[in-house]
Amino acid sequence: MMARTAVKGAERSSTSLTRALLLERVAWAHAKAGDSAITERALGEVDRVFEQHEDSDDDPKWIYWLDRGEVDVMAGCCFTSPPKRPGYCWEQRAACGYTL
């Protein structure tokens, strides 16, 4: 899969935020293919890598928009196709301290 190849290629030469974005693409590809188990694992990787991000990282300018909210939105998008798991975004937002 092209998205997984991009993640592998960026492992040592990119920031954690860049890797999180690439991993989101892996999750999306598996979601569209209907593989919910791999989608959920990929989203777990996104969370793990995203949490490693520090403001001091030398991120590319084009990734300025990726934040916790955007990660949650992509997770929600991944679960809009069967099998649905609508509570996922709310679970993640609650874990981060967000409220309605």
C-alpha positions as semicolon CSV with decimal commas, in nm:
position;residue;x (nm);y (nm);z (nm)
1;M;0,000;0,000;0,000
2;M;0,136;0,339;-0,101
3;A;0,042;0,510;0,228
4;R;0,230;0,252;0,436
5;T;0,535;0,291;0,208
6;A;0,526;0,667;0,269
7;V;0,521;0,611;0,645
8;K;0,814;0,372;0,624
9;G;1,012;0,614;0,408
10;A;0,948;0,902;0,649
11;E;1,031;0,710;0,967
12;R;1,374;0,858;1,029
13;S;1,363;1,180;0,833
14;S;1,038;1,348;0,938
15;T;0,878;1,497;1,246
16;S;0,622;1,310;1,453
17;L;0,350;1,543;1,323
18;T;0,434;1,454;0,963
19;R;0,433;1,083;1,049
20;A;0,095;1,122;1,222
21;L;-0,049;1,274;0,906
22;L;0,089;0,991;0,693
23;L;-0,048;0,734;0,937
24;E;-0,390;0,900;0,908
25;R;-0,371;0,825;0,537
26;V;-0,296;0,459;0,619
27;A;-0,601;0,447;0,845
28;W;-0,818;0,612;0,580
29;A;-0,705;0,366;0,311
30;H;-0,788;0,069;0,534
31;A;-1,121;0,222;0,633
32;K;-1,217;0,262;0,268
33;A;-1,110;-0,100;0,208
34;G;-1,345;-0,208;0,489
35;D;-1,074;-0,341;0,721
36;S;-1,186;-0,205;1,057
37;A;-0,926;-0,392;1,266
38;I;-0,630;-0,248;1,074
39;T;-0,802;0,092;1,062
40;E;-0,829;0,097;1,439
41;R;-0,466;-0,015;1,482
42;A;-0,352;0,259;1,243
43;L;-0,554;0,519;1,436
44;G;-0,386;0,396;1,754
45;E;-0,050;0,454;1,584
46;V;-0,166;0,804;1,486
47;D;-0,249;0,881;1,849
48;R;0,082;0,741;1,977
49;V;0,291;0,932;1,722
50;F;0,087;1,253;1,755
51;E;0,145;1,253;2,133
52;Q;0,523;1,251;2,070
53;H;0,497;1,588;1,895
54;E;0,664;1,882;2,062
55;D;0,629;2,246;1,962
56;S;1,004;2,259;1,921
57;D;0,991;2,005;1,637
58;D;1,102;2,143;1,303
59;D;0,772;2,074;1,127
60;P;0,720;2,168;0,763
61;K;0,508;2,482;0,726
62;W;0,237;2,299;0,529
63;I;0,139;2,089;0,830
64;Y;0,039;2,383;1,052
65;W;-0,327;2,276;1,057
66;L;-0,282;1,928;1,208
67;D;-0,386;1,934;1,572
68;R;-0,573;1,704;1,812
69;G;-0,909;1,816;1,675
70;E;-0,810;1,733;1,318
71;V;-0,680;1,392;1,428
72;D;-1,018;1,327;1,590
73;V;-1,204;1,439;1,277
74;M;-1,007;1,194;1,063
75;A;-1,080;0,916;1,310
76;G;-1,448;0,999;1,279
77;C;-1,424;0,995;0,901
78;C;-1,264;0,652;0,914
79;F;-1,564;0,520;1,105
80;T;-1,840;0,663;0,887
81;S;-1,823;0,351;0,672
82;P;-1,933;0,014;0,813
83;P;-1,866;-0,097;1,075
84;K;-1,970;0,233;1,230
85;R;-1,825;0,339;1,558
86;P;-1,974;0,685;1,615
87;G;-1,857;0,720;1,973
88;Y;-1,488;0,704;1,883
89;C;-1,438;1,077;1,833
90;W;-1,625;1,162;2,150
91;E;-1,422;0,908;2,348
92;Q;-1,100;1,061;2,219
93;R;-1,215;1,417;2,278
94;A;-1,324;1,331;2,635
95;A;-0,987;1,165;2,700
96;C;-0,820;1,492;2,594
97;G;-1,040;1,697;2,825
98;Y;-1,271;1,842;2,559
99;T;-1,636;1,890;2,654
100;L;-1,950;1,979;2,460
